[in-house]
Coordinates of C-alpha atoms in Angstrom, one line a residue:
X1 CA 17.0 21.4 -0.4
X2 CA 14.8 23.5 -2.6
X3 CA 11.7 25.5 -1.7
X4 CA 9.6 26.2 -4.8
X5 CA 7.0 28.8 -5.3
X6 CA 5.4 30.8 -8.1
X7 CA 3.2 33.9 -7.8
X8 CA 1.2 35.8 -10.3
X9 CA -0.9 38.9 -9.7
X10 CA -0.4 38.2 -5.9
X11 CA -2.0 34.8 -6.2
X12 CA 0.5 32.1 -5.3
X13 CA 1.4 28.5 -5.4
X14 CA 3.8 27.5 -2.7
X15 CA 5.7 24.3 -2.3
X16 CA 7.1 23.6 1.2
X17 CA 9.5 20.8 2.0
X18 CA 8.4 18.2 4.5
X19 CA 11.0 16.4 6.5
X20 CA 10.9 12.8 7.5
X21 CA 12.5 12.9 11.0
X22 CA 13.1 10.3 13.6
X23 CA 9.8 9.1 15.2
X24 CA 9.1 9.2 18.9
X25 CA 9.2 5.4 18.8
X26 CA 12.7 5.3 17.4
X27 CA 13.9 7.9 19.9
X28 CA 12.4 6.0 22.8
X29 CA 13.8 2.7 21.5
X30 CA 17.2 4.3 21.3
X31 CA 16.9 5.3 25.0
X32 CA 15.6 1.9 25.9
X33 CA 12.4 3.1 27.4
X34 CA 9.9 2.4 24.5
X35 CA 8.1 -0.4 26.3
X36 CA 7.7 1.6 29.5
X37 CA 6.5 4.7 27.6
X38 CA 4.0 2.8 25.4
X39 CA 2.4 1.3 28.5
X40 CA 2.0 4.7 30.1
X41 CA 0.8 6.4 27.0
X42 CA -1.0 3.8 24.8
X43 CA -1.7 4.7 21.3
X44 CA -5.4 5.6 20.9
X45 CA -5.9 6.6 17.2
X46 CA -9.5 7.5 17.7
X47 CA -8.8 10.2 20.3
X48 CA -8.3 13.0 17.8
X49 CA -11.6 12.1 16.0
X50 CA -13.8 12.4 19.1
X51 CA -16.1 15.4 18.7
X52 CA -15.5 17.0 22.1
X53 CA -15.0 20.6 21.1
X54 CA -11.3 20.4 22.1
X55 CA -8.2 20.6 19.9
X56 CA -7.3 17.1 19.0
X57 CA -3.8 15.5 19.3
X58 CA -3.0 11.9 19.2
X59 CA 0.2 10.4 20.8
X60 CA 1.1 8.6 17.6
X61 CA 4.7 7.4 18.2
X62 CA 5.3 6.6 14.5
X63 CA 4.6 10.0 13.1
X64 CA 7.6 11.3 11.1
X65 CA 6.7 14.1 8.7
X66 CA 6.8 17.7 9.6
X67 CA 7.3 21.2 8.1
X68 CA 8.8 24.3 9.4
X69 CA 6.6 27.4 9.6
X70 CA 7.0 30.8 11.2
X71 CA 4.7 32.8 13.4
X72 CA 5.0 36.5 14.4
X73 CA 7.0 39.6 13.5
X74 CA 10.0 39.0 13.4
X75 CA 9.4 35.3 12.7
X76 CA 9.7 32.6 15.3
X77 CA 10.1 29.2 13.7
X78 CA 8.3 25.9 14.6
X79 CA 8.3 22.3 13.4
X80 CA 4.7 21.2 12.9
X81 CA 3.0 18.1 11.9
X82 CA 0.9 18.6 8.8
X83 CA -2.4 17.1 9.9
X84 CA -5.3 16.6 7.5
X85 CA -7.2 14.9 10.3
X86 CA -7.6 18.1 12.4
X87 CA -8.2 21.8 11.8
X88 CA -6.3 23.8 14.5
X89 CA -2.9 25.3 14.5
X90 CA -1.1 25.2 17.8
X91 CA 2.5 25.5 19.2
X92 CA 4.0 25.7 22.7
X93 CA 4.0 28.9 24.6
X94 CA 6.9 30.5 26.4
X95 CA 4.7 30.3 29.5
X96 CA 4.5 26.5 29.3
X97 CA 6.4 25.0 32.1
X98 CA 5.8 21.3 31.3
X99 CA 8.7 19.0 30.7
X100 CA 7.6 18.5 27.2
X101 CA 7.9 22.2 26.5
X102 CA 11.4 22.6 27.8
X103 CA 13.0 20.8 24.8
X104 CA 10.8 22.4 22.2
X105 CA 10.6 25.9 20.6
X106 CA 8.2 28.1 22.5
X107 CA 6.4 31.1 21.1
X108 CA 7.1 34.4 22.9
X109 CA 4.2 36.9 22.4
X110 CA 6.4 39.7 23.7
X111 CA 8.8 39.4 20.8
X112 CA 6.2 39.8 18.1
X113 CA 4.9 43.2 17.1
X114 CA 1.9 41.7 15.3
X115 CA 0.6 39.5 18.2
X116 CA -2.8 39.9 19.9
X117 CA -4.6 37.7 22.4
X118 CA -8.0 36.2 21.5
X119 CA -9.0 36.1 25.1
X120 CA -10.2 32.5 24.7
X121 CA -8.9 29.4 26.4
X122 CA -8.7 26.1 24.6
X123 CA -8.0 22.5 25.7
X124 CA -6.0 20.0 23.6
X125 CA -7.1 16.5 23.8
X126 CA -4.9 13.4 23.3
X127 CA -5.1 9.7 24.1
X128 CA -4.6 9.9 27.8
X129 CA -5.9 13.3 28.8
X130 CA -5.6 16.9 27.7
X131 CA -3.5 19.9 28.1
X132 CA -4.5 23.5 28.2
X133 CA -3.7 26.7 26.3
X134 CA -4.9 30.0 25.0
X135 CA -5.9 31.3 21.6
X136 CA -4.2 34.3 19.9
X137 CA -3.7 36.0 16.5
X138 CA -0.5 36.6 14.6
X139 CA 1.0 36.4 11.1
X140 CA 1.8 32.9 10.0
X141 CA 4.2 32.2 7.1
X142 CA 4.0 28.8 5.4
X143 CA 6.5 28.5 2.6
X144 CA 6.2 31.6 0.5
X145 CA 2.7 32.4 1.8
X146 CA 2.1 34.8 4.6
X147 CA -1.3 34.6 6.3
X148 CA -2.2 37.7 8.3
X149 CA -4.1 37.7 11.6
X150 CA -4.2 33.8 11.8
X151 CA -5.7 32.4 15.0
X152 CA -3.7 29.7 16.7
X153 CA -3.3 28.0 20.0
X154 CA -0.5 28.4 22.6
X155 CA -0.2 25.4 24.9
X156 CA 0.5 26.2 28.5
X157 CA 0.7 22.6 29.8
X158 CA 1.6 19.4 27.9
X159 CA 1.8 15.7 28.6
X160 CA 5.3 14.3 29.2
X161 CA 4.9 12.0 26.1
X162 CA 5.5 15.0 23.8
X163 CA 9.0 15.4 25.2
X164 CA 10.0 12.6 22.9
X165 CA 8.3 14.1 19.8
X166 CA 10.6 16.0 17.5
X167 CA 7.8 18.4 16.4
X168 CA 6.7 21.5 18.4
X169 CA 3.1 21.6 17.3
X170 CA 0.4 20.8 14.7
X171 CA -1.0 22.6 11.7
X172 CA -4.5 21.2 11.0
X173 CA -5.8 21.2 7.4
X174 CA -9.2 19.7 7.7
X175 CA -12.5 21.6 7.5
X176 CA -13.6 24.5 9.7
X177 CA -16.6 22.5 10.9
X178 CA -14.4 20.5 13.2
X179 CA -12.1 23.3 14.4
X180 CA -12.1 23.7 18.2
X181 CA -13.4 27.1 19.4
X182 CA -14.5 27.8 15.8
X183 CA -10.9 28.9 15.0
X184 CA -10.4 29.5 11.3
X185 CA -7.9 27.0 9.8
X186 CA -4.7 28.3 8.1
X187 CA -5.7 27.0 4.7
X188 CA -9.2 28.7 4.9
X189 CA -7.5 32.0 5.6
X190 CA -5.2 31.4 2.6
X191 CA -8.3 31.1 0.4
X192 CA -10.2 34.0 2.0
X193 CA -7.1 36.3 1.7
X194 CA -6.6 35.4 -1.9
X195 CA -3.2 33.9 -1.3
X196 CA -3.5 30.7 -3.4
X197 CA -4.3 30.1 -7.1
X198 CA -6.7 27.3 -6.5
X199 CA -8.6 26.2 -3.4
X200 CA -6.6 23.0 -3.0
X201 CA -3.3 21.6 -1.6
X202 CA -1.4 18.4 -2.4
X203 CA 1.0 16.2 -0.5
X204 CA 3.8 13.9 -1.7
X205 CA 5.4 11.8 1.0
X206 CA 8.8 10.2 0.3
X207 CA 10.2 7.2 2.0
X208 CA 13.5 9.1 2.3
X209 CA 14.4 11.7 4.9
X210 CA 14.1 14.4 2.3
X211 CA 12.0 14.8 -0.9
X212 CA 8.5 15.1 0.6
X213 CA 6.6 18.2 -0.3
X214 CA 3.4 20.0 0.6
X215 CA 2.0 22.3 -2.2
X216 CA -0.5 25.0 -1.5
X217 CA -2.7 26.2 -4.4
X218 CA -1.5 23.8 -7.1
X219 CA -0.7 20.3 -8.4
X220 CA 2.8 19.3 -9.4
X221 CA 2.8 16.6 -12.1
X222 CA 6.4 15.7 -11.5
X223 CA 5.4 13.8 -8.4
X224 CA 3.0 11.3 -9.9
X225 CA 2.5 9.2 -13.0
X226 CA -0.7 8.5 -14.9
X227 CA -4.0 10.4 -14.3
X228 CA -5.4 11.7 -11.1
X229 CA -8.6 9.9 -10.0
X230 CA -11.1 12.2 -8.3
X231 CA -13.1 10.9 -5.4
X232 CA -16.0 12.9 -4.0
X233 CA -16.1 13.6 -0.2
X234 CA -18.8 11.9 1.8
X235 CA -18.6 14.5 4.5
X236 CA -17.0 18.0 4.8
X237 CA -15.5 17.6 8.2
X238 CA -12.4 15.4 7.8
X239 CA -11.2 14.4 4.3
X240 CA -13.7 11.6 4.3
X241 CA -14.6 9.3 1.4
X242 CA -16.8 6.2 0.9
X243 CA -14.8 2.9 0.6
X244 CA -16.4 -0.1 -1.0
X245 CA -14.0 -2.8 0.1
X246 CA -10.5 -3.9 1.0
X247 CA -9.2 -6.9 -0.9
X248 CA -6.4 -9.3 -0.3
X249 CA -5.5 -12.0 -2.9
X250 CA -8.5 -10.9 -5.0
X251 CA -11.1 -11.5 -2.2
X252 CA -12.9 -9.1 0.1
X253 CA -11.0 -9.1 3.4
X254 CA -12.5 -6.1 5.1
X255 CA -15.0 -3.3 4.7
X256 CA -17.6 -5.8 3.5
X257 CA -20.6 -4.0 2.2
X258 CA -18.9 -0.6 2.3
X259 CA -17.5 1.8 5.0
X260 CA -16.1 5.2 5.5
X261 CA -12.5 6.2 5.4
X262 CA -10.5 9.4 6.3
X263 CA -7.4 10.3 4.5
X264 CA -5.2 11.6 7.3
X265 CA -1.6 12.7 7.0
X266 CA -1.6 13.1 10.8
X267 CA -1.9 9.3 11.4
X268 CA 1.1 7.2 10.6
X269 CA -0.6 3.8 10.0
X270 CA -3.8 2.4 8.4
X271 CA -6.3 2.0 11.1
X272 CA -9.6 0.1 11.0
X273 CA -12.0 -2.0 12.9
X274 CA -10.3 -4.7 15.0
X275 CA -11.9 -7.7 13.2
X276 CA -11.1 -6.3 9.7
X277 CA -7.5 -5.4 10.6
X278 CA -6.9 -8.8 12.3
X279 CA -8.3 -10.5 9.1
X280 CA -5.9 -8.6 6.9
X281 CA -2.9 -9.2 9.1
X282 CA -3.7 -12.9 9.1
X283 CA -3.9 -13.0 5.3
X284 CA -0.6 -11.3 5.0
X285 CA 1.0 -13.8 7.4
X286 CA 1.6 -11.3 10.2
X287 CA 1.7 -12.4 13.8
X288 CA 1.1 -10.4 17.0
X289 CA 3.3 -10.7 20.0
X290 CA 2.5 -10.1 23.7
X291 CA 3.2 -6.4 23.4
X292 CA 0.7 -6.0 20.6
X293 CA 3.3 -5.6 17.9
X294 CA 2.2 -7.2 14.6
X295 CA 5.3 -8.3 12.6
X296 CA 6.3 -10.3 9.5
X297 CA 9.5 -12.0 8.5
X298 CA 11.6 -9.3 6.8
X299 CA 13.0 -11.8 4.3
X300 CA 9.5 -12.7 3.1
X301 CA 8.3 -9.2 2.2
X302 CA 8.6 -9.9 -1.6
X303 CA 6.2 -12.8 -1.3
X304 CA 3.5 -11.0 0.6
X305 CA 0.2 -10.2 -1.2
X306 CA -0.9 -6.7 -2.3
X307 CA -3.8 -5.0 -0.5
X308 CA -6.3 -3.2 -2.6
X309 CA -8.7 -0.4 -1.5
X310 CA -11.7 0.4 -3.6
X311 CA -12.8 4.0 -3.2
X312 CA -15.9 5.2 -5.2
X313 CA -15.4 2.5 -7.8
X314 CA -11.6 3.0 -8.3
X315 CA -9.0 0.6 -7.0
X316 CA -5.8 1.7 -5.2
X317 CA -3.3 -1.0 -4.4
X318 CA -0.5 -1.2 -1.8
X319 CA 2.3 -3.6 -2.4
X320 CA 3.9 -5.2 0.7
X321 CA 6.8 -2.9 0.3
X322 CA 4.4 0.0 1.1
X323 CA 2.5 -1.5 4.0
X324 CA 5.4 -3.1 5.9
X325 CA 7.5 -0.8 8.1
X326 CA 11.1 -1.8 9.0
X327 CA 12.5 -0.4 12.3
X328 CA 15.7 -1.7 13.8
X329 CA 15.6 -4.9 11.7
X330 CA 12.1 -5.7 12.7
X331 CA 9.3 -5.6 10.1
X332 CA 6.0 -4.3 11.3
X333 CA 2.6 -4.4 9.7
X334 CA 1.2 -1.0 8.7
X335 CA -2.3 -2.2 9.6
X336 CA -3.4 -1.4 13.1
X337 CA -6.8 -1.9 14.9
X338 CA -8.5 0.8 17.0
X339 CA -11.1 2.5 14.9
X340 CA -14.6 0.9 15.3
X341 CA -16.5 3.3 13.1
X342 CA -14.4 4.2 10.1
X343 CA -11.0 3.7 8.5
X344 CA -8.1 6.0 8.8
X345 CA -5.8 6.0 5.8
X346 CA -2.6 7.4 7.2
X347 CA 0.9 7.8 5.9
X348 CA 1.3 4.2 5.0
X349 CA -1.4 4.8 2.4
X350 CA -0.5 8.3 1.4
X351 CA 3.2 7.4 0.7
X352 CA 2.0 5.3 -2.2
X353 CA 0.0 8.1 -3.9
X354 CA 0.2 11.7 -4.7
X355 CA -2.8 13.2 -2.8
X356 CA -4.7 16.3 -3.8
X357 CA -7.1 17.8 -1.2
X358 CA -9.6 19.9 -3.2
X359 CA -11.7 22.3 -1.3
X360 CA -13.2 24.0 -4.3
X361 CA -14.9 20.8 -5.5
X362 CA -14.9 18.9 -2.2
X363 CA -12.9 16.0 -3.6
X364 CA -9.7 14.0 -3.0
X365 CA -7.5 13.3 -6.0
X366 CA -5.2 10.2 -6.0
X367 CA -2.5 9.3 -8.5
X368 CA 0.4 6.9 -8.4
X369 CA 3.3 8.6 -6.7
X370 CA 6.7 8.5 -8.3
X371 CA 9.9 7.6 -6.6
X372 CA 11.5 10.7 -5.1
X373 CA 14.7 10.2 -7.2
X374 CA 12.6 10.8 -10.4
X375 CA 10.8 13.8 -9.1
X376 CA 12.0 16.9 -10.8
X377 CA 11.0 19.5 -8.2
X378 CA 9.9 21.6 -11.2
X379 CA 6.4 23.0 -11.4
X380 CA 4.2 21.9 -14.2
X381 CA 2.4 25.2 -14.2
X382 CA 2.4 27.1 -17.5
X383 CA 3.0 30.9 -17.7
X384 CA 3.8 31.0 -14.0
X385 CA 6.9 32.7 -12.6
X386 CA 9.1 30.3 -10.7
X387 CA 11.6 31.0 -7.9
X388 CA 13.9 28.9 -5.7
X389 CA 14.6 30.1 -2.2
X390 CA 17.5 30.1 0.2
X391 CA 18.1 32.4 3.1
X392 CA 16.1 35.2 4.8
X393 CA 14.6 37.2 2.0
X394 CA 11.2 38.4 0.8
X395 CA 9.3 37.4 -2.3
X396 CA 7.6 40.1 -4.3
X397 CA 5.5 39.3 -7.4
X398 CA 4.2 41.7 -9.9
X399 CA 1.8 40.2 -12.5
X400 CA 4.1 37.8 -14.4
X401 CA 7.3 39.2 -13.1
X402 CA 8.7 37.9 -9.8
X403 CA 11.5 39.6 -7.9
X404 CA 12.7 36.8 -5.6
X405 CA 14.3 36.5 -2.4
X406 CA 14.2 33.5 -0.1
X407 CA 12.5 31.8 2.8
X408 CA 13.9 31.6 6.3
X409 CA 12.3 28.2 6.6
X410 CA 15.3 26.7 4.9
X411 CA 17.8 27.4 7.6
X412 CA 16.1 24.5 9.4
X413 CA 16.1 22.2 6.5
X414 CA 19.6 22.2 4.9

């Protein structure tokens, strides 16, 4: 696996691999305790969007994508969900005694020479309660970018549900306005510290275990075809846009008269109002069982209709192959109810498009994503210096000359 970056005059573009790991749902199904766990910790997709002043976490059992980052000096490594639907960075603390912390990597402040406490407590909210933690500062490295004095949360108690989640924590990439305790998000510090070429980042999600990438400071044209369509944000909180309608078979099936939508990499499905989602699922021929699972016949996927989202006058279409999820020979609808006020366009939507999150112009860019096998992993940037990383080394860039070493992140990814 390659990690790609290019730096010029100390301003960088960094491309970090995202891994598609086993979901909590798959892990719990393997153990035969999925039904028991889902009853105890029901999925409440709106929990992370409630403005309570707490750090938001949702117990989404279908989340799969994560990156490996490091915190501290020397670095301590963590698997984190890349979440454009929240703004805080948090990982477990060595002082966390909860069951969920025991099988995850925990940060040890005593082992970092650059660590300082912020002397502020924080609560992390999820679907069935919250867990507590403390805020602190340390150096955070994401790909080839090292952010100094980054504020982050250290959880001290966690819900048992998170014992089944492969990731250790979350790195939020939404706006500072929704950050708990007014903690500055990682990407904002990248901008302020002059660590990125442009005030934007982009995401490509592959359907395969490998091939997904998060790019800070640039756009990689090898991951999309055609042109990028730019959509202005309707609010600078989440990555929120105006949606005109959702069409199935050429007719408006949902969002009649317009609605709001949030593009959220930290939600696995497409979430909407109950009546709208039920209408879409009926139109695609899905049925809901007694457990609340909405499924279709796997042999009929090629005959299912496309679903088209109209955002600011532009249409973005999902074929059935994009919105149907197959787990253990069962095919589930990627449309789920649970959001009465707005839509959440999660990974089911993002996988179909290369998504650019532009802070400089407060826009989202969408372009048709390529199949990962045709992505070149080569930067489209001109007159940039490019390096590929493997191992524990340090990248040093002087003007247009890069002396490369590698990134410790890859020891987790190979």
